[in-house]
Amino acid sequence: MLRNEGRLRGWRAGPLSRLGGSVVLRFKVLPGWFLLRFRIRTSEMDWGRYKSDLITNTDYRKFDGTMRLVLAGSSEQRRRLEAQPAQMQETGALSYGVHVASSAIMTCLIEKRQGAHFHFVDAADGGYAAAARKLKAGPPWEEPKVR
């Protein structure tokens, strides 16, 4: 995860500069790791609760006349999950689109770390928008290659 961050931050730099940036980035992450790992409580924050708050405050599904959600699972779980919607689509009872990605993106809005933070999750490589394109194109879809 930090490797990607380092690549993004140092995309113009040479290899030695990227390595230095990567080391600096790892040192910046250490305090957060320590606070979360040992569930430290400070005057502003109970870091032991942060992970459960993050899960509670994360938007991974949307309902606006259609159902949109981000799920994590194995290829076999996805195959089983898609079996019924695929049957329903064949009969015309349902239209759906699926986008498979090897990672997700989380965008965070943080007013206060203790409780007043909200997180939006989408699949990488297009997410909801890619699934919508597949929905509009209709079946059959080519099985995507997951990296």
Short mmCIF file of N, CA and C in Angstrom, two decimals:
data_model
loop_
_atom_site.label_atom_id
_atom_site.label_comp_id
_atom_site.label_asym_id
_atom_site.label_seq_id
_atom_site.Cartn_x
_atom_site.Cartn_y
_atom_site.Cartn_z
N MET A 1 0.83 -1.19 0.00
CA MET A 1 0.00 0.00 0.00
C MET A 1 0.87 1.25 0.00
N LEU A 2 1.87 1.29 0.84
CA LEU A 2 2.75 2.46 0.87
C LEU A 2 3.61 2.55 -0.38
N ARG A 3 3.86 1.41 -1.02
CA ARG A 3 4.65 1.42 -2.25
C ARG A 3 3.96 2.27 -3.32
N ASN A 4 2.64 2.10 -3.45
CA ASN A 4 1.88 2.90 -4.42
C ASN A 4 1.92 4.38 -4.07
N GLU A 5 1.79 4.69 -2.80
CA GLU A 5 1.86 6.09 -2.35
C GLU A 5 3.22 6.68 -2.70
N GLY A 6 4.27 5.92 -2.46
CA GLY A 6 5.62 6.38 -2.79
C GLY A 6 5.80 6.62 -4.28
N ARG A 7 5.24 5.74 -5.09
CA ARG A 7 5.33 5.90 -6.55
C ARG A 7 4.60 7.16 -7.00
N LEU A 8 3.43 7.40 -6.43
CA LEU A 8 2.67 8.58 -6.81
C LEU A 8 3.39 9.87 -6.42
N ARG A 9 3.93 9.88 -5.23
CA ARG A 9 4.59 11.10 -4.75
C ARG A 9 5.92 11.35 -5.46
N GLY A 10 6.59 10.30 -5.91
CA GLY A 10 7.91 10.48 -6.49
C GLY A 10 7.99 10.11 -7.96
N TRP A 11 6.90 10.28 -8.68
CA TRP A 11 6.87 9.82 -10.08
C TRP A 11 7.86 10.55 -10.96
N ARG A 12 8.24 11.77 -10.61
CA ARG A 12 9.21 12.52 -11.42
C ARG A 12 10.65 12.34 -10.93
N ALA A 13 10.80 11.83 -9.74
CA ALA A 13 12.12 11.75 -9.12
C ALA A 13 12.91 10.55 -9.64
N GLY A 14 14.20 10.59 -9.41
CA GLY A 14 15.06 9.46 -9.75
C GLY A 14 14.93 8.37 -8.72
N PRO A 15 15.55 7.20 -8.98
CA PRO A 15 15.41 6.05 -8.08
C PRO A 15 15.88 6.33 -6.65
N LEU A 16 17.00 7.03 -6.50
CA LEU A 16 17.52 7.31 -5.16
C LEU A 16 16.59 8.25 -4.39
N SER A 17 16.07 9.24 -5.08
CA SER A 17 15.14 10.18 -4.46
C SER A 17 13.84 9.48 -4.08
N ARG A 18 13.37 8.56 -4.94
CA ARG A 18 12.15 7.80 -4.63
C ARG A 18 12.37 6.93 -3.39
N LEU A 19 13.55 6.32 -3.30
CA LEU A 19 13.86 5.50 -2.13
C LEU A 19 13.85 6.34 -0.86
N GLY A 20 14.47 7.51 -0.91
CA GLY A 20 14.46 8.41 0.24
C GLY A 20 13.05 8.83 0.62
N GLY A 21 12.23 9.14 -0.38
CA GLY A 21 10.84 9.51 -0.12
C GLY A 21 10.06 8.37 0.50
N SER A 22 10.35 7.14 0.07
CA SER A 22 9.68 5.97 0.61
C SER A 22 10.03 5.77 2.08
N VAL A 23 11.29 5.98 2.43
CA VAL A 23 11.73 5.86 3.82
C VAL A 23 11.05 6.92 4.68
N VAL A 24 11.01 8.15 4.20
CA VAL A 24 10.36 9.25 4.93
C VAL A 24 8.88 8.93 5.13
N LEU A 25 8.22 8.42 4.10
CA LEU A 25 6.80 8.08 4.18
C LEU A 25 6.57 7.01 5.25
N ARG A 26 7.42 6.01 5.30
CA ARG A 26 7.27 4.95 6.30
C ARG A 26 7.43 5.51 7.72
N PHE A 27 8.34 6.45 7.92
CA PHE A 27 8.49 7.07 9.23
C PHE A 27 7.27 7.91 9.60
N LYS A 28 6.65 8.54 8.62
CA LYS A 28 5.44 9.34 8.88
C LYS A 28 4.28 8.45 9.31
N VAL A 29 4.25 7.22 8.83
CA VAL A 29 3.15 6.30 9.14
C VAL A 29 3.31 5.66 10.52
N LEU A 30 4.53 5.57 11.01
CA LEU A 30 4.79 4.90 12.29
C LEU A 30 3.96 5.40 13.46
N PRO A 31 3.82 6.71 13.69
CA PRO A 31 3.00 7.15 14.83
C PRO A 31 1.55 6.64 14.76
N GLY A 32 0.96 6.68 13.58
CA GLY A 32 -0.41 6.18 13.42
C GLY A 32 -0.50 4.70 13.69
N TRP A 33 0.47 3.95 13.17
CA TRP A 33 0.50 2.50 13.42
C TRP A 33 0.58 2.24 14.92
N PHE A 34 1.46 2.96 15.62
CA PHE A 34 1.64 2.78 17.06
C PHE A 34 0.35 3.08 17.82
N LEU A 35 -0.29 4.21 17.50
CA LEU A 35 -1.53 4.61 18.18
C LEU A 35 -2.63 3.57 17.99
N LEU A 36 -2.78 3.09 16.77
CA LEU A 36 -3.82 2.09 16.48
C LEU A 36 -3.48 0.73 17.08
N ARG A 37 -2.25 0.31 16.94
CA ARG A 37 -1.83 -1.02 17.40
C ARG A 37 -1.99 -1.17 18.90
N PHE A 38 -1.62 -0.13 19.64
CA PHE A 38 -1.66 -0.22 21.10
C PHE A 38 -2.88 0.47 21.71
N ARG A 39 -3.83 0.84 20.84
CA ARG A 39 -5.11 1.39 21.27
C ARG A 39 -4.94 2.54 22.27
N ILE A 40 -4.08 3.47 21.90
CA ILE A 40 -3.75 4.60 22.77
C ILE A 40 -4.92 5.58 22.83
N ARG A 41 -5.15 6.13 24.01
CA ARG A 41 -6.17 7.16 24.19
C ARG A 41 -5.47 8.49 24.49
N THR A 42 -5.79 9.50 23.69
CA THR A 42 -5.23 10.84 23.90
C THR A 42 -6.37 11.76 24.33
N SER A 43 -6.06 13.02 24.59
CA SER A 43 -7.10 13.97 25.00
C SER A 43 -8.12 14.19 23.88
N GLU A 44 -7.70 14.03 22.63
CA GLU A 44 -8.60 14.26 21.49
C GLU A 44 -9.21 13.00 20.91
N MET A 45 -8.63 11.84 21.21
CA MET A 45 -9.01 10.67 20.43
C MET A 45 -8.78 9.37 21.19
N ASP A 46 -9.73 8.44 21.02
CA ASP A 46 -9.56 7.07 21.51
C ASP A 46 -9.20 6.23 20.28
N TRP A 47 -7.91 6.01 20.07
CA TRP A 47 -7.45 5.31 18.87
C TRP A 47 -7.87 3.84 18.86
N GLY A 48 -8.24 3.30 19.99
CA GLY A 48 -8.75 1.94 20.04
C GLY A 48 -10.11 1.81 19.37
N ARG A 49 -10.86 2.89 19.30
CA ARG A 49 -12.19 2.89 18.67
C ARG A 49 -12.16 3.31 17.21
N TYR A 50 -11.03 3.84 16.73
CA TYR A 50 -11.01 4.43 15.40
C TYR A 50 -11.40 3.44 14.31
N LYS A 51 -10.88 2.22 14.38
CA LYS A 51 -11.16 1.25 13.32
C LYS A 51 -12.65 0.90 13.28
N SER A 52 -13.27 0.69 14.43
CA SER A 52 -14.71 0.37 14.44
C SER A 52 -15.53 1.58 13.99
N ASP A 53 -15.11 2.80 14.37
CA ASP A 53 -15.78 4.01 13.88
C ASP A 53 -15.65 4.13 12.37
N LEU A 54 -14.48 3.82 11.85
CA LEU A 54 -14.25 3.88 10.40
C LEU A 54 -15.21 2.94 9.67
N ILE A 55 -15.36 1.73 10.18
CA ILE A 55 -16.27 0.77 9.55
C ILE A 55 -17.71 1.27 9.61
N THR A 56 -18.12 1.78 10.76
CA THR A 56 -19.48 2.30 10.92
C THR A 56 -19.75 3.49 10.00
N ASN A 57 -18.75 4.34 9.81
CA ASN A 57 -18.92 5.57 9.04
C ASN A 57 -18.54 5.43 7.57
N THR A 58 -18.46 4.21 7.06
CA THR A 58 -18.06 4.00 5.67
C THR A 58 -19.27 3.72 4.80
N ASP A 59 -19.34 4.44 3.68
CA ASP A 59 -20.42 4.28 2.70
C ASP A 59 -19.92 3.35 1.60
N TYR A 60 -20.38 2.11 1.62
CA TYR A 60 -19.97 1.14 0.61
C TYR A 60 -21.15 0.68 -0.24
N ARG A 61 -22.33 1.26 0.01
CA ARG A 61 -23.51 0.91 -0.78
C ARG A 61 -24.35 2.15 -0.99
N LYS A 62 -25.05 2.18 -2.11
CA LYS A 62 -25.89 3.33 -2.46
C LYS A 62 -27.24 2.81 -2.96
N PHE A 63 -28.29 3.51 -2.60
CA PHE A 63 -29.63 3.18 -3.07
C PHE A 63 -30.25 4.45 -3.61
N ASP A 64 -30.44 4.51 -4.92
CA ASP A 64 -31.06 5.69 -5.53
C ASP A 64 -31.90 5.24 -6.73
N GLY A 65 -32.75 4.27 -6.49
CA GLY A 65 -33.51 3.68 -7.58
C GLY A 65 -32.78 2.46 -8.14
N THR A 66 -31.50 2.40 -7.86
CA THR A 66 -30.70 1.22 -8.20
C THR A 66 -29.87 0.87 -6.97
N MET A 67 -29.42 -0.35 -6.91
CA MET A 67 -28.58 -0.76 -5.80
C MET A 67 -27.14 -0.82 -6.29
N ARG A 68 -26.25 -0.14 -5.59
CA ARG A 68 -24.83 -0.15 -5.92
C ARG A 68 -24.06 -0.49 -4.65
N LEU A 69 -23.14 -1.42 -4.76
CA LEU A 69 -22.36 -1.75 -3.58
C LEU A 69 -21.00 -2.29 -3.96
N VAL A 70 -20.08 -2.20 -3.01
CA VAL A 70 -18.73 -2.72 -3.16
C VAL A 70 -18.61 -3.92 -2.24
N LEU A 71 -18.21 -5.04 -2.79
CA LEU A 71 -18.04 -6.27 -2.02
C LEU A 71 -16.63 -6.79 -2.20
N ALA A 72 -16.14 -7.51 -1.21
CA ALA A 72 -14.84 -8.18 -1.32
C ALA A 72 -15.08 -9.67 -1.18
N GLY A 73 -14.40 -10.45 -1.99
CA GLY A 73 -14.55 -11.89 -1.91
C GLY A 73 -13.68 -12.60 -2.93
N SER A 74 -13.78 -13.90 -2.94
CA SER A 74 -12.99 -14.72 -3.87
C SER A 74 -13.72 -14.84 -5.21
N SER A 75 -13.02 -15.37 -6.20
CA SER A 75 -13.64 -15.59 -7.52
C SER A 75 -14.82 -16.55 -7.40
N GLU A 76 -14.68 -17.57 -6.57
CA GLU A 76 -15.76 -18.54 -6.38
C GLU A 76 -16.97 -17.87 -5.73
N GLN A 77 -16.75 -17.04 -4.74
CA GLN A 77 -17.86 -16.33 -4.10
C GLN A 77 -18.56 -15.41 -5.10
N ARG A 78 -17.78 -14.74 -5.94
CA ARG A 78 -18.37 -13.86 -6.95
C ARG A 78 -19.20 -14.67 -7.94
N ARG A 79 -18.68 -15.81 -8.36
CA ARG A 79 -19.40 -16.66 -9.31
C ARG A 79 -20.76 -17.07 -8.72
N ARG A 80 -20.76 -17.49 -7.46
CA ARG A 80 -22.01 -17.90 -6.81
C ARG A 80 -22.96 -16.72 -6.64
N LEU A 81 -22.40 -15.56 -6.27
CA LEU A 81 -23.22 -14.37 -6.07
C LEU A 81 -23.88 -13.93 -7.37
N GLU A 82 -23.17 -14.03 -8.49
CA GLU A 82 -23.70 -13.57 -9.77
C GLU A 82 -24.66 -14.56 -10.43
N ALA A 83 -24.74 -15.78 -9.94
CA ALA A 83 -25.57 -16.80 -10.59
C ALA A 83 -27.04 -16.38 -10.69
N GLN A 84 -27.64 -15.95 -9.61
CA GLN A 84 -29.06 -15.60 -9.64
C GLN A 84 -29.33 -14.34 -10.45
N PRO A 85 -28.60 -13.24 -10.27
CA PRO A 85 -28.85 -12.07 -11.13
C PRO A 85 -28.69 -12.40 -12.62
N ALA A 86 -27.74 -13.27 -12.95
CA ALA A 86 -27.54 -13.64 -14.36
C ALA A 86 -28.78 -14.36 -14.89
N GLN A 87 -29.34 -15.26 -14.09
CA GLN A 87 -30.58 -15.96 -14.49
C GLN A 87 -31.71 -14.97 -14.66
N MET A 88 -31.84 -14.04 -13.72
CA MET A 88 -32.92 -13.06 -13.78
C MET A 88 -32.75 -12.14 -14.98
N GLN A 89 -31.52 -11.84 -15.35
CA GLN A 89 -31.29 -10.99 -16.51
C GLN A 89 -31.71 -11.72 -17.79
N GLU A 90 -31.45 -13.02 -17.85
CA GLU A 90 -31.85 -13.81 -19.03
C GLU A 90 -33.35 -13.77 -19.25
N THR A 91 -34.12 -13.71 -18.17
CA THR A 91 -35.58 -13.68 -18.30
C THR A 91 -36.12 -12.26 -18.45
N GLY A 92 -35.24 -11.27 -18.34
CA GLY A 92 -35.66 -9.88 -18.48
C GLY A 92 -36.17 -9.26 -17.19
N ALA A 93 -36.03 -9.97 -16.07
CA ALA A 93 -36.53 -9.47 -14.79
C ALA A 93 -35.56 -8.49 -14.13
N LEU A 94 -34.33 -8.44 -14.61
CA LEU A 94 -33.31 -7.64 -13.94
C LEU A 94 -32.24 -7.26 -14.95
N SER A 95 -31.68 -6.09 -14.76
CA SER A 95 -30.48 -5.68 -15.51
C SER A 95 -29.42 -5.34 -14.48
N TYR A 96 -28.20 -5.78 -14.74
CA TYR A 96 -27.14 -5.47 -13.78
C TYR A 96 -25.80 -5.35 -14.48
N GLY A 97 -24.87 -4.71 -13.80
CA GLY A 97 -23.50 -4.57 -14.28
C GLY A 97 -22.55 -4.87 -13.15
N VAL A 98 -21.43 -5.47 -13.48
CA VAL A 98 -20.43 -5.84 -12.48
C VAL A 98 -19.07 -5.33 -12.92
N HIS A 99 -18.31 -4.84 -11.97
CA HIS A 99 -16.93 -4.44 -12.24
C HIS A 99 -16.06 -5.15 -11.22
N VAL A 100 -15.07 -5.88 -11.68
CA VAL A 100 -14.17 -6.61 -10.79
C VAL A 100 -12.83 -5.88 -10.74
N ALA A 101 -12.34 -5.66 -9.54
CA ALA A 101 -11.06 -4.97 -9.36
C ALA A 101 -10.26 -5.69 -8.29
N SER A 102 -8.97 -5.51 -8.33
CA SER A 102 -8.10 -6.16 -7.34
C SER A 102 -7.88 -5.29 -6.10
N SER A 103 -8.41 -4.06 -6.12
CA SER A 103 -8.24 -3.18 -4.96
C SER A 103 -9.39 -2.18 -4.91
N ALA A 104 -9.43 -1.44 -3.84
CA ALA A 104 -10.48 -0.44 -3.65
C ALA A 104 -9.85 0.91 -3.33
N ILE A 105 -10.65 1.95 -3.46
CA ILE A 105 -10.21 3.31 -3.16
C ILE A 105 -11.12 3.85 -2.06
N MET A 106 -10.52 4.46 -1.05
CA MET A 106 -11.31 5.08 0.02
C MET A 106 -11.00 6.57 0.05
N THR A 107 -12.05 7.37 -0.06
CA THR A 107 -11.93 8.82 0.06
C THR A 107 -12.49 9.21 1.41
N CYS A 108 -11.74 9.97 2.18
CA CYS A 108 -12.12 10.27 3.56
C CYS A 108 -12.40 11.76 3.76
N LEU A 109 -13.50 12.06 4.43
CA LEU A 109 -13.84 13.41 4.86
C LEU A 109 -13.77 13.40 6.39
N ILE A 110 -12.81 14.12 6.94
CA ILE A 110 -12.60 14.08 8.38
C ILE A 110 -12.75 15.48 8.96
N GLU A 111 -13.84 15.67 9.72
CA GLU A 111 -14.03 16.92 10.45
C GLU A 111 -13.32 16.83 11.79
N LYS A 112 -13.60 15.74 12.50
CA LYS A 112 -12.92 15.43 13.76
C LYS A 112 -12.64 13.93 13.73
N ARG A 113 -11.47 13.54 14.17
CA ARG A 113 -11.13 12.11 14.13
C ARG A 113 -12.07 11.29 15.01
N GLN A 114 -12.51 11.84 16.13
CA GLN A 114 -13.38 11.11 17.04
C GLN A 114 -14.83 11.27 16.59
N GLY A 115 -15.30 10.36 15.79
CA GLY A 115 -16.71 10.32 15.42
C GLY A 115 -17.11 11.07 14.18
N ALA A 116 -16.60 12.27 13.94
CA ALA A 116 -17.06 13.09 12.81
C ALA A 116 -16.17 12.88 11.59
N HIS A 117 -16.20 11.65 11.07
CA HIS A 117 -15.46 11.36 9.85
C HIS A 117 -16.31 10.42 9.00
N PHE A 118 -16.21 10.57 7.69
CA PHE A 118 -17.02 9.79 6.77
C PHE A 118 -16.12 9.29 5.65
N HIS A 119 -16.36 8.08 5.19
CA HIS A 119 -15.48 7.45 4.20
C HIS A 119 -16.31 6.87 3.06
N PHE A 120 -15.88 7.15 1.83
CA PHE A 120 -16.54 6.62 0.64
C PHE A 120 -15.64 5.56 0.03
N VAL A 121 -16.20 4.39 -0.27
CA VAL A 121 -15.42 3.29 -0.85
C VAL A 121 -15.92 3.02 -2.26
N ASP A 122 -15.00 2.81 -3.17
CA ASP A 122 -15.32 2.42 -4.54
C ASP A 122 -14.24 1.46 -5.00
N ALA A 123 -14.57 0.63 -5.97
CA ALA A 123 -13.56 -0.27 -6.54
C ALA A 123 -12.58 0.55 -7.37
N ALA A 124 -11.36 0.08 -7.42
CA ALA A 124 -10.34 0.74 -8.24
C ALA A 124 -10.65 0.49 -9.72
N ASP A 125 -9.95 1.18 -10.58
CA ASP A 125 -10.07 0.99 -12.03
C ASP A 125 -11.47 1.27 -12.56
N GLY A 126 -12.17 2.21 -11.97
CA GLY A 126 -13.47 2.61 -12.52
C GLY A 126 -14.65 2.42 -11.61
N GLY A 127 -14.65 1.40 -10.79
CA GLY A 127 -15.69 1.18 -9.79
C GLY A 127 -17.11 1.25 -10.32
N TYR A 128 -17.93 2.05 -9.64
CA TYR A 128 -19.34 2.17 -10.01
C TYR A 128 -19.52 2.58 -11.47
N ALA A 129 -18.69 3.50 -11.95
CA ALA A 129 -18.82 3.98 -13.33
C ALA A 129 -18.55 2.86 -14.33
N ALA A 130 -17.57 2.02 -14.05
CA ALA A 130 -17.26 0.90 -14.95
C ALA A 130 -18.41 -0.11 -14.95
N ALA A 131 -18.99 -0.38 -13.79
CA ALA A 131 -20.14 -1.29 -13.73
C ALA A 131 -21.33 -0.71 -14.49
N ALA A 132 -21.53 0.60 -14.39
CA ALA A 132 -22.63 1.25 -15.11
C ALA A 132 -22.44 1.14 -16.62
N ARG A 133 -21.20 1.29 -17.09
CA ARG A 133 -20.94 1.12 -18.53
C ARG A 133 -21.28 -0.29 -18.98
N LYS A 134 -20.94 -1.28 -18.16
CA LYS A 134 -21.25 -2.67 -18.51
C LYS A 134 -22.76 -2.90 -18.49
N LEU A 135 -23.44 -2.29 -17.53
CA LEU A 135 -24.90 -2.40 -17.47
C LEU A 135 -25.52 -1.86 -18.75
N LYS A 136 -25.07 -0.69 -19.18
CA LYS A 136 -25.62 -0.06 -20.39
C LYS A 136 -25.28 -0.86 -21.64
N ALA A 137 -24.10 -1.48 -21.67
CA ALA A 137 -23.68 -2.26 -22.84
C ALA A 137 -24.46 -3.57 -22.93
N GLY A 138 -24.88 -4.09 -21.79
CA GLY A 138 -25.62 -5.35 -21.76
C GLY A 138 -24.70 -6.55 -21.89
N PRO A 139 -25.24 -7.75 -21.63
CA PRO A 139 -24.42 -8.96 -21.70
C PRO A 139 -24.14 -9.31 -23.16
N PRO A 140 -23.24 -10.20 -23.46
CA PRO A 140 -22.35 -10.88 -22.51
C PRO A 140 -21.12 -10.04 -22.22
N TRP A 141 -20.64 -10.14 -20.99
CA TRP A 141 -19.43 -9.42 -20.62
C TRP A 141 -18.26 -10.37 -20.67
N GLU A 142 -17.14 -9.85 -21.05
CA GLU A 142 -15.93 -10.65 -21.02
C GLU A 142 -15.41 -10.65 -19.60
N GLU A 143 -15.00 -11.80 -19.13
CA GLU A 143 -14.47 -11.92 -17.77
C GLU A 143 -13.20 -11.09 -17.65
N PRO A 144 -13.17 -10.10 -16.74
CA PRO A 144 -11.98 -9.27 -16.61
C PRO A 144 -10.82 -10.04 -16.00
N LYS A 145 -9.64 -9.64 -16.33
CA LYS A 145 -8.44 -10.24 -15.75
C LYS A 145 -8.04 -9.42 -14.54
N VAL A 146 -8.08 -10.05 -13.37
CA VAL A 146 -7.70 -9.38 -12.13
C VAL A 146 -6.20 -9.52 -11.96
N ARG A 147 -5.55 -8.38 -11.70
CA ARG A 147 -4.08 -8.40 -11.54
C ARG A 147 -3.67 -9.13 -10.31
#
